[in-house]
Each structure stands twice: as C-alpha cells, then as structure tokens.
C-alpha cells in the first residue's frame, strides 16, 4: 500500500510539473510577443472561408494518463527497492 501511495504521489507531482510548465511557457510567450505590424502588411492573405473543427480530448484521457503513470512509477519504485535493497546507503 505504501508503494502505491508513493507511486500516486509521484504521478501527481509529474502531472503538476508538466501542466505548470506548459502554462508558464505559454504565459511567457504571450507576454513577450511583440508583433511587427509593418511586416504583417506585406503578407496580407484573405480570410479562410472554411472552419476546421477538431475533436477535443476527453477528460477520461487525463485519468488514463494518471493511472498509467502511476503504474509506471510503481514499477520503477518496486524495481529500485529490489535492486538497491538499502545496501548502498548503509555503506556510506
């Protein structure tokens, strides 16, 4: 049970870091963007007459990615515990 809770915490931390990083990069790009209006007038194109509608990602995909990442973290922690067995820290 302890391994599973550690794996869930690790998966949650990885997801939080990923989403916060994505939002931070988007924010920095938005704040630092300086459009060049003089160059924009040289490349004038007509507006599109068609609209492209794409599918949105289901919220269940986020749950699925969390569960898969939890399983991967649990596997990594399990292998680490079996290989390390605490012996390398006792030698220090």
PDB file of N, CA and C in Angstrom:
ATOM      1  N   UNK A   1       0.814  -1.191   0.000  1.00  0.00           N
ATOM      2  CA  UNK A   1       0.000   0.000   0.000  1.00  0.00           C
ATOM      3  C   UNK A   1       0.858   1.256   0.000  1.00  0.00           C
ATOM      4  N   UNK A   2       1.981   1.209   0.728  1.00  0.00           N
ATOM      5  CA  UNK A   2       2.878   2.349   0.785  1.00  0.00           C
ATOM      6  C   UNK A   2       3.478   2.620  -0.598  1.00  0.00           C
ATOM      7  N   UNK A   3       3.819   1.567  -1.315  1.00  0.00           N
ATOM      8  CA  UNK A   3       4.380   1.706  -2.660  1.00  0.00           C
ATOM      9  C   UNK A   3       3.368   2.361  -3.596  1.00  0.00           C
ATOM     10  N   UNK A   4       2.108   1.955  -3.483  1.00  0.00           N
ATOM     11  CA  UNK A   4       1.062   2.511  -4.331  1.00  0.00           C
ATOM     12  C   UNK A   4       0.840   4.000  -4.030  1.00  0.00           C
ATOM     13  N   UNK A   5       0.852   4.368  -2.764  1.00  0.00           N
ATOM     14  CA  UNK A   5       0.678   5.776  -2.396  1.00  0.00           C
ATOM     15  C   UNK A   5       1.861   6.622  -2.868  1.00  0.00           C
ATOM     16  N   UNK A   6       3.070   6.070  -2.769  1.00  0.00           N
ATOM     17  CA  UNK A   6       4.241   6.778  -3.274  1.00  0.00           C
ATOM     18  C   UNK A   6       4.157   6.946  -4.791  1.00  0.00           C
ATOM     19  N   UNK A   7       3.681   5.914  -5.470  1.00  0.00           N
ATOM     20  CA  UNK A   7       3.547   5.981  -6.928  1.00  0.00           C
ATOM     21  C   UNK A   7       2.493   7.012  -7.324  1.00  0.00           C
ATOM     22  N   UNK A   8       1.388   7.068  -6.588  1.00  0.00           N
ATOM     23  CA  UNK A   8       0.354   8.066  -6.877  1.00  0.00           C
ATOM     24  C   UNK A   8       0.876   9.482  -6.632  1.00  0.00           C
ATOM     25  N   UNK A   9       1.624   9.666  -5.565  1.00  0.00           N
ATOM     26  CA  UNK A   9       2.196  10.982  -5.277  1.00  0.00           C
ATOM     27  C   UNK A   9       3.197  11.384  -6.359  1.00  0.00           C
ATOM     28  N   UNK A  10       3.988  10.434  -6.805  1.00  0.00           N
ATOM     29  CA  UNK A  10       4.955  10.718  -7.869  1.00  0.00           C
ATOM     30  C   UNK A  10       4.242  11.077  -9.166  1.00  0.00           C
ATOM     31  N   UNK A  11       3.205  10.331  -9.512  1.00  0.00           N
ATOM     32  CA  UNK A  11       2.450  10.607 -10.729  1.00  0.00           C
ATOM     33  C   UNK A  11       1.774  11.973 -10.651  1.00  0.00           C
ATOM     34  N   UNK A  12       1.234  12.297  -9.505  1.00  0.00           N
ATOM     35  CA  UNK A  12       0.598  13.610  -9.331  1.00  0.00           C
ATOM     36  C   UNK A  12       1.625  14.725  -9.455  1.00  0.00           C
ATOM     37  N   UNK A  13       2.794  14.536  -8.868  1.00  0.00           N
ATOM     38  CA  UNK A  13       3.846  15.553  -8.941  1.00  0.00           C
ATOM     39  C   UNK A  13       4.309  15.745 -10.387  1.00  0.00           C
ATOM     40  N   UNK A  14       4.458  14.657 -11.122  1.00  0.00           N
ATOM     41  CA  UNK A  14       4.881  14.752 -12.525  1.00  0.00           C
ATOM     42  C   UNK A  14       3.825  15.473 -13.342  1.00  0.00           C
ATOM     43  N   UNK A  15       2.548  15.164 -13.117  1.00  0.00           N
ATOM     44  CA  UNK A  15       1.475  15.841 -13.841  1.00  0.00           C
ATOM     45  C   UNK A  15       1.443  17.335 -13.505  1.00  0.00           C
ATOM     46  N   UNK A  16       1.582  17.678 -12.246  1.00  0.00           N
ATOM     47  CA  UNK A  16       1.564  19.088 -11.841  1.00  0.00           C
ATOM     48  C   UNK A  16       2.735  19.835 -12.483  1.00  0.00           C
ATOM     49  N   UNK A  17       3.917  19.254 -12.447  1.00  0.00           N
ATOM     50  CA  UNK A  17       5.086  19.895 -13.055  1.00  0.00           C
ATOM     51  C   UNK A  17       4.870  20.079 -14.556  1.00  0.00           C
ATOM     52  N   UNK A  18       4.327  19.069 -15.217  1.00  0.00           N
ATOM     53  CA  UNK A  18       4.092  19.163 -16.661  1.00  0.00           C
ATOM     54  C   UNK A  18       3.109  20.278 -17.002  1.00  0.00           C
ATOM     55  N   UNK A  19       1.965  20.320 -16.313  1.00  0.00           N
ATOM     56  CA  UNK A  19       0.951  21.322 -16.630  1.00  0.00           C
ATOM     57  C   UNK A  19       1.379  22.731 -16.227  1.00  0.00           C
ATOM     58  N   UNK A  20       2.059  22.874 -15.107  1.00  0.00           N
ATOM     59  CA  UNK A  20       2.543  24.194 -14.699  1.00  0.00           C
ATOM     60  C   UNK A  20       3.600  24.694 -15.684  1.00  0.00           C
ATOM     61  N   UNK A  21       4.482  23.814 -16.127  1.00  0.00           N
ATOM     62  CA  UNK A  21       5.495  24.193 -17.112  1.00  0.00           C
ATOM     63  C   UNK A  21       4.849  24.610 -18.427  1.00  0.00           C
ATOM     64  N   UNK A  22       3.846  23.852 -18.875  1.00  0.00           N
ATOM     65  CA  UNK A  22       3.144  24.188 -20.112  1.00  0.00           C
ATOM     66  C   UNK A  22       2.478  25.552 -20.003  1.00  0.00           C
ATOM     67  N   UNK A  23       1.810  25.806 -18.898  1.00  0.00           N
ATOM     68  CA  UNK A  23       1.170  27.104 -18.695  1.00  0.00           C
ATOM     69  C   UNK A  23       2.196  28.231 -18.598  1.00  0.00           C
ATOM     70  N   UNK A  24       3.316  27.986 -17.939  1.00  0.00           N
ATOM     71  CA  UNK A  24       4.343  29.022 -17.791  1.00  0.00           C
ATOM     72  C   UNK A  24       4.966  29.368 -19.143  1.00  0.00           C
ATOM     73  N   UNK A  25       5.239  28.368 -19.964  1.00  0.00           N
ATOM     74  CA  UNK A  25       5.802  28.629 -21.290  1.00  0.00           C
ATOM     75  C   UNK A  25       4.812  29.426 -22.134  1.00  0.00           C
ATOM     76  N   UNK A  26       3.549  29.052 -22.105  1.00  0.00           N
ATOM     77  CA  UNK A  26       2.531  29.796 -22.838  1.00  0.00           C
ATOM     78  C   UNK A  26       2.401  31.227 -22.354  1.00  0.00           C
ATOM     79  N   UNK A  27       2.462  31.426 -21.048  1.00  0.00           N
ATOM     80  CA  UNK A  27       2.371  32.769 -20.486  1.00  0.00           C
ATOM     81  C   UNK A  27       3.554  33.622 -20.920  1.00  0.00           C
ATOM     82  N   UNK A  28       4.762  33.065 -20.839  1.00  0.00           N
ATOM     83  CA  UNK A  28       5.959  33.817 -21.229  1.00  0.00           C
ATOM     84  C   UNK A  28       5.908  34.170 -22.710  1.00  0.00           C
ATOM     85  N   UNK A  29       5.477  33.233 -23.551  1.00  0.00           N
ATOM     86  CA  UNK A  29       5.363  33.526 -24.979  1.00  0.00           C
ATOM     87  C   UNK A  29       4.338  34.613 -25.241  1.00  0.00           C
ATOM     88  N   UNK A  30       3.233  34.607 -24.505  1.00  0.00           N
ATOM     89  CA  UNK A  30       2.188  35.610 -24.682  1.00  0.00           C
ATOM     90  C   UNK A  30       2.672  36.987 -24.239  1.00  0.00           C
ATOM     91  N   UNK A  31       3.355  37.052 -23.112  1.00  0.00           N
ATOM     92  CA  UNK A  31       3.794  38.331 -22.571  1.00  0.00           C
ATOM     93  C   UNK A  31       4.921  38.933 -23.418  1.00  0.00           C
ATOM     94  N   UNK A  32       5.813  38.106 -23.931  1.00  0.00           N
ATOM     95  CA  UNK A  32       6.976  38.618 -24.659  1.00  0.00           C
ATOM     96  C   UNK A  32       6.735  38.781 -26.154  1.00  0.00           C
ATOM     97  N   UNK A  33       5.571  38.410 -26.658  1.00  0.00           N
ATOM     98  CA  UNK A  33       5.298  38.524 -28.100  1.00  0.00           C
ATOM     99  C   UNK A  33       5.133  39.985 -28.494  1.00  0.00           C
ATOM    100  N   UNK A  34       5.898  40.405 -29.465  1.00  0.00           N
ATOM    101  CA  UNK A  34       5.796  41.763 -29.997  1.00  0.00           C
ATOM    102  C   UNK A  34       5.568  41.654 -31.503  1.00  0.00           C
ATOM    103  N   UNK A  35       4.339  41.862 -31.952  1.00  0.00           N
ATOM    104  CA  UNK A  35       4.062  41.738 -33.382  1.00  0.00           C
ATOM    105  C   UNK A  35       4.709  42.870 -34.178  1.00  0.00           C
ATOM    106  N   UNK A  36       5.139  42.544 -35.385  1.00  0.00           N
ATOM    107  CA  UNK A  36       5.724  43.525 -36.280  1.00  0.00           C
ATOM    108  C   UNK A  36       4.669  43.892 -37.315  1.00  0.00           C
ATOM    109  N   UNK A  37       3.955  44.972 -37.092  1.00  0.00           N
ATOM    110  CA  UNK A  37       2.834  45.345 -37.948  1.00  0.00           C
ATOM    111  C   UNK A  37       3.282  45.717 -39.357  1.00  0.00           C
ATOM    112  N   UNK A  38       4.454  46.316 -39.510  1.00  0.00           N
ATOM    113  CA  UNK A  38       4.924  46.701 -40.843  1.00  0.00           C
ATOM    114  C   UNK A  38       5.142  45.463 -41.709  1.00  0.00           C
ATOM    115  N   UNK A  39       5.707  44.428 -41.146  1.00  0.00           N
ATOM    116  CA  UNK A  39       5.923  43.186 -41.892  1.00  0.00           C
ATOM    117  C   UNK A  39       4.618  42.443 -42.140  1.00  0.00           C
ATOM    118  N   UNK A  40       3.676  42.568 -41.235  1.00  0.00           N
ATOM    119  CA  UNK A  40       2.399  41.870 -41.375  1.00  0.00           C
ATOM    120  C   UNK A  40       1.617  42.374 -42.580  1.00  0.00           C
ATOM    121  N   UNK A  41       1.734  43.664 -42.907  1.00  0.00           N
ATOM    122  CA  UNK A  41       1.002  44.203 -44.055  1.00  0.00           C
ATOM    123  C   UNK A  41       1.566  43.695 -45.376  1.00  0.00           C
ATOM    124  N   UNK A  42       2.816  43.269 -45.403  1.00  0.00           N
ATOM    125  CA  UNK A  42       3.418  42.749 -46.640  1.00  0.00           C
ATOM    126  C   UNK A  42       2.891  41.366 -46.986  1.00  0.00           C
ATOM    127  N   UNK A  43       2.423  40.624 -46.018  1.00  0.00           N
ATOM    128  CA  UNK A  43       1.950  39.255 -46.226  1.00  0.00           C
ATOM    129  C   UNK A  43       0.444  39.153 -45.984  1.00  0.00           C
ATOM    130  N   UNK A  44      -0.306  40.024 -46.624  1.00  0.00           N
ATOM    131  CA  UNK A  44      -1.753  40.025 -46.425  1.00  0.00           C
ATOM    132  C   UNK A  44      -2.367  38.878 -47.218  1.00  0.00           C
ATOM    133  N   UNK A  45      -3.161  38.078 -46.555  1.00  0.00           N
ATOM    134  CA  UNK A  45      -3.870  36.976 -47.190  1.00  0.00           C
ATOM    135  C   UNK A  45      -5.346  37.117 -46.875  1.00  0.00           C
ATOM    136  N   UNK A  46      -6.157  36.521 -47.729  1.00  0.00           N
ATOM    137  CA  UNK A  46      -7.594  36.565 -47.493  1.00  0.00           C
ATOM    138  C   UNK A  46      -7.992  35.662 -46.347  1.00  0.00           C
ATOM    139  N   UNK A  47      -9.140  35.949 -45.778  1.00  0.00           N
ATOM    140  CA  UNK A  47      -9.644  35.110 -44.697  1.00  0.00           C
ATOM    141  C   UNK A  47     -10.139  33.784 -45.263  1.00  0.00           C
ATOM    142  N   UNK A  48      -9.966  32.742 -44.518  1.00  0.00           N
ATOM    143  CA  UNK A  48     -10.440  31.428 -44.942  1.00  0.00           C
ATOM    144  C   UNK A  48     -11.964  31.389 -44.916  1.00  0.00           C
ATOM    145  N   UNK A  49     -12.532  30.653 -45.850  1.00  0.00           N
ATOM    146  CA  UNK A  49     -13.982  30.533 -45.918  1.00  0.00           C
ATOM    147  C   UNK A  49     -14.478  29.260 -45.245  1.00  0.00           C
ATOM    148  N   UNK A  50     -13.544  28.445 -44.772  1.00  0.00           N
ATOM    149  CA  UNK A  50     -13.916  27.192 -44.126  1.00  0.00           C
ATOM    150  C   UNK A  50     -13.399  27.184 -42.694  1.00  0.00           C
ATOM    151  N   UNK A  51     -14.114  26.485 -41.862  1.00  0.00           N
ATOM    152  CA  UNK A  51     -13.725  26.361 -40.463  1.00  0.00           C
ATOM    153  C   UNK A  51     -13.356  24.907 -40.202  1.00  0.00           C
ATOM    154  N   UNK A  52     -12.235  24.709 -39.536  1.00  0.00           N
ATOM    155  CA  UNK A  52     -11.799  23.363 -39.192  1.00  0.00           C
ATOM    156  C   UNK A  52     -12.183  23.111 -37.738  1.00  0.00           C
ATOM    157  N   UNK A  53     -12.956  22.083 -37.529  1.00  0.00           N
ATOM    158  CA  UNK A  53     -13.355  21.708 -36.175  1.00  0.00           C
ATOM    159  C   UNK A  53     -12.650  20.407 -35.831  1.00  0.00           C
ATOM    160  N   UNK A  54     -11.884  20.440 -34.780  1.00  0.00           N
ATOM    161  CA  UNK A  54     -11.170  19.225 -34.377  1.00  0.00           C
ATOM    162  C   UNK A  54     -11.797  18.679 -33.100  1.00  0.00           C
ATOM    163  N   UNK A  55     -11.475  17.445 -32.828  1.00  0.00           N
ATOM    164  CA  UNK A  55     -12.025  16.786 -31.647  1.00  0.00           C
ATOM    165  C   UNK A  55     -11.287  17.249 -30.391  1.00  0.00           C
ATOM    166  N   UNK A  56     -12.017  17.415 -29.328  1.00  0.00           N
ATOM    167  CA  UNK A  56     -11.428  17.769 -28.048  1.00  0.00           C
ATOM    168  C   UNK A  56     -11.005  16.488 -27.325  1.00  0.00           C
ATOM    169  N   UNK A  57     -10.041  16.634 -26.463  1.00  0.00           N
ATOM    170  CA  UNK A  57      -9.551  15.493 -25.700  1.00  0.00           C
ATOM    171  C   UNK A  57     -10.531  15.209 -24.569  1.00  0.00           C
ATOM    172  N   UNK A  58     -10.872  13.961 -24.409  1.00  0.00           N
ATOM    173  CA  UNK A  58     -11.791  13.556 -23.355  1.00  0.00           C
ATOM    174  C   UNK A  58     -11.128  13.696 -21.982  1.00  0.00           C
ATOM    175  N   UNK A  59     -11.880  14.111 -20.978  1.00  0.00           N
ATOM    176  CA  UNK A  59     -11.316  14.177 -19.621  1.00  0.00           C
ATOM    177  C   UNK A  59     -10.880  12.805 -19.108  1.00  0.00           C
ATOM    178  N   UNK A  60     -11.464  11.759 -19.645  1.00  0.00           N
ATOM    179  CA  UNK A  60     -11.040  10.417 -19.229  1.00  0.00           C
ATOM    180  C   UNK A  60      -9.607  10.107 -19.662  1.00  0.00           C
ATOM    181  N   UNK A  61      -9.127  10.785 -20.704  1.00  0.00           N
ATOM    182  CA  UNK A  61      -7.741  10.552 -21.118  1.00  0.00           C
ATOM    183  C   UNK A  61      -6.767  11.037 -20.050  1.00  0.00           C
ATOM    184  N   UNK A  62      -7.145  12.104 -19.322  1.00  0.00           N
ATOM    185  CA  UNK A  62      -6.291  12.578 -18.232  1.00  0.00           C
ATOM    186  C   UNK A  62      -6.266  11.566 -17.090  1.00  0.00           C
ATOM    187  N   UNK A  63      -7.404  10.977 -16.808  1.00  0.00           N
ATOM    188  CA  UNK A  63      -7.466   9.946 -15.773  1.00  0.00           C
ATOM    189  C   UNK A  63      -6.641   8.743 -16.206  1.00  0.00           C
ATOM    190  N   UNK A  64      -6.750   8.385 -17.480  1.00  0.00           N
ATOM    191  CA  UNK A  64      -5.974   7.263 -18.002  1.00  0.00           C
ATOM    192  C   UNK A  64      -4.483   7.520 -17.937  1.00  0.00           C
ATOM    193  N   UNK A  65      -4.064   8.733 -18.299  1.00  0.00           N
ATOM    194  CA  UNK A  65      -2.631   9.037 -18.240  1.00  0.00           C
ATOM    195  C   UNK A  65      -2.131   9.020 -16.795  1.00  0.00           C
ATOM    196  N   UNK A  66      -2.986   9.471 -15.868  1.00  0.00           N
ATOM    197  CA  UNK A  66      -2.594   9.434 -14.459  1.00  0.00           C
ATOM    198  C   UNK A  66      -2.434   7.993 -13.974  1.00  0.00           C
ATOM    199  N   UNK A  67      -3.377   7.129 -14.348  1.00  0.00           N
ATOM    200  CA  UNK A  67      -3.298   5.723 -13.924  1.00  0.00           C
ATOM    201  C   UNK A  67      -2.095   5.013 -14.544  1.00  0.00           C
ATOM    202  N   UNK A  68      -1.849   5.272 -15.819  1.00  0.00           N
ATOM    203  CA  UNK A  68      -0.695   4.641 -16.475  1.00  0.00           C
ATOM    204  C   UNK A  68       0.595   5.138 -15.842  1.00  0.00           C
ATOM    205  N   UNK A  69       0.688   6.438 -15.597  1.00  0.00           N
ATOM    206  CA  UNK A  69       1.896   6.970 -14.969  1.00  0.00           C
ATOM    207  C   UNK A  69       2.055   6.455 -13.546  1.00  0.00           C
ATOM    208  N   UNK A  70       0.957   6.242 -12.843  1.00  0.00           N
ATOM    209  CA  UNK A  70       1.021   5.653 -11.507  1.00  0.00           C
ATOM    210  C   UNK A  70       1.592   4.237 -11.571  1.00  0.00           C
ATOM    211  N   UNK A  71       1.138   3.466 -12.536  1.00  0.00           N
ATOM    212  CA  UNK A  71       1.673   2.104 -12.697  1.00  0.00           C
ATOM    213  C   UNK A  71       3.152   2.119 -13.058  1.00  0.00           C
ATOM    214  N   UNK A  72       3.556   3.033 -13.926  1.00  0.00           N
ATOM    215  CA  UNK A  72       4.977   3.133 -14.295  1.00  0.00           C
ATOM    216  C   UNK A  72       5.805   3.539 -13.083  1.00  0.00           C
ATOM    217  N   UNK A  73       5.329   4.508 -12.314  1.00  0.00           N
ATOM    218  CA  UNK A  73       6.056   4.923 -11.109  1.00  0.00           C
ATOM    219  C   UNK A  73       6.138   3.781 -10.097  1.00  0.00           C
ATOM    220  N   UNK A  74       5.053   3.026  -9.951  1.00  0.00           N
ATOM    221  CA  UNK A  74       5.061   1.885  -9.028  1.00  0.00           C
ATOM    222  C   UNK A  74       6.077   0.839  -9.481  1.00  0.00           C
ATOM    223  N   UNK A  75       6.136   0.585 -10.774  1.00  0.00           N
ATOM    224  CA  UNK A  75       7.109  -0.378 -11.301  1.00  0.00           C
ATOM    225  C   UNK A  75       8.535   0.101 -11.056  1.00  0.00           C
ATOM    226  N   UNK A  76       8.788   1.375 -11.313  1.00  0.00           N
ATOM    227  CA  UNK A  76      10.131   1.929 -11.097  1.00  0.00           C
ATOM    228  C   UNK A  76      10.504   1.867  -9.618  1.00  0.00           C
ATOM    229  N   UNK A  77       9.579   2.251  -8.747  1.00  0.00           N
ATOM    230  CA  UNK A  77       9.864   2.189  -7.316  1.00  0.00           C
ATOM    231  C   UNK A  77      10.082   0.750  -6.843  1.00  0.00           C
ATOM    232  N   UNK A  78       9.302  -0.178  -7.355  1.00  0.00           N
ATOM    233  CA  UNK A  78       9.449  -1.584  -6.981  1.00  0.00           C
ATOM    234  C   UNK A  78      10.815  -2.123  -7.409  1.00  0.00           C
ATOM    235  N   UNK A  79      11.184  -1.851  -8.643  1.00  0.00           N
ATOM    236  CA  UNK A  79      12.491  -2.319  -9.148  1.00  0.00           C
ATOM    237  C   UNK A  79      13.613  -1.658  -8.360  1.00  0.00           C
ATOM    238  N   UNK A  80      13.473  -0.373  -8.079  1.00  0.00           N
ATOM    239  CA  UNK A  80      14.501   0.326  -7.316  1.00  0.00           C
ATOM    240  C   UNK A  80      14.665  -0.278  -5.927  1.00  0.00           C
ATOM    241  N   UNK A  81      13.562  -0.606  -5.276  1.00  0.00           N
ATOM    242  CA  UNK A  81      13.634  -1.199  -3.940  1.00  0.00           C
ATOM    243  C   UNK A  81      14.257  -2.588  -3.980  1.00  0.00           C
ATOM    244  N   UNK A  82      13.953  -3.353  -5.014  1.00  0.00           N
ATOM    245  CA  UNK A  82      14.513  -4.708  -5.103  1.00  0.00           C
ATOM    246  C   UNK A  82      15.993  -4.685  -5.452  1.00  0.00           C
ATOM    247  N   UNK A  83      16.401  -3.784  -6.335  1.00  0.00           N
ATOM    248  CA  UNK A  83      17.800  -3.722  -6.752  1.00  0.00           C
ATOM    249  C   UNK A  83      18.654  -3.089  -5.668  1.00  0.00           C
ATOM    250  N   UNK A  84      18.210  -1.997  -5.136  1.00  0.00           N
ATOM    251  CA  UNK A  84      19.001  -1.260  -4.149  1.00  0.00           C
ATOM    252  C   UNK A  84      19.013  -1.978  -2.819  1.00  0.00           C
ATOM    253  N   UNK A  85      17.854  -2.360  -2.336  1.00  0.00           N
ATOM    254  CA  UNK A  85      17.698  -3.083  -1.075  1.00  0.00           C
ATOM    255  C   UNK A  85      18.321  -2.333   0.117  1.00  0.00           C
ATOM    256  N   UNK A  86      18.616  -1.050  -0.086  1.00  0.00           N
ATOM    257  CA  UNK A  86      19.154  -0.251   1.022  1.00  0.00           C
ATOM    258  C   UNK A  86      20.616  -0.485   1.320  1.00  0.00           C
ATOM    259  N   UNK A  87      21.276  -1.387   0.594  1.00  0.00           N
ATOM    260  CA  UNK A  87      22.664  -1.713   0.901  1.00  0.00           C
ATOM    261  C   UNK A  87      23.624  -0.593   0.518  1.00  0.00           C
ATOM    262  N   UNK A  88      23.364   0.113  -0.549  1.00  0.00           N
ATOM    263  CA  UNK A  88      24.307   1.159  -0.983  1.00  0.00           C
ATOM    264  C   UNK A  88      24.322   2.320  -0.002  1.00  0.00           C
ATOM    265  N   UNK A  89      23.199   2.566   0.692  1.00  0.00           N
ATOM    266  CA  UNK A  89      23.172   3.644   1.659  1.00  0.00           C
ATOM    267  C   UNK A  89      23.841   3.250   2.972  1.00  0.00           C
ATOM    268  N   UNK A  90      23.847   1.977   3.277  1.00  0.00           N
ATOM    269  CA  UNK A  90      24.484   1.503   4.512  1.00  0.00           C
ATOM    270  C   UNK A  90      26.001   1.581   4.421  1.00  0.00           C
ATOM    271  N   UNK A  91      26.544   1.519   3.180  1.00  0.00           N
ATOM    272  CA  UNK A  91      27.990   1.572   3.012  1.00  0.00           C
ATOM    273  C   UNK A  91      28.531   2.970   3.208  1.00  0.00           C
ATOM    274  N   UNK A  92      27.694   3.967   3.046  1.00  0.00           N
ATOM    275  CA  UNK A  92      28.156   5.345   3.232  1.00  0.00           C
ATOM    276  C   UNK A  92      28.326   5.590   4.691  1.00  0.00           C
TER     277      UNK A  92
END
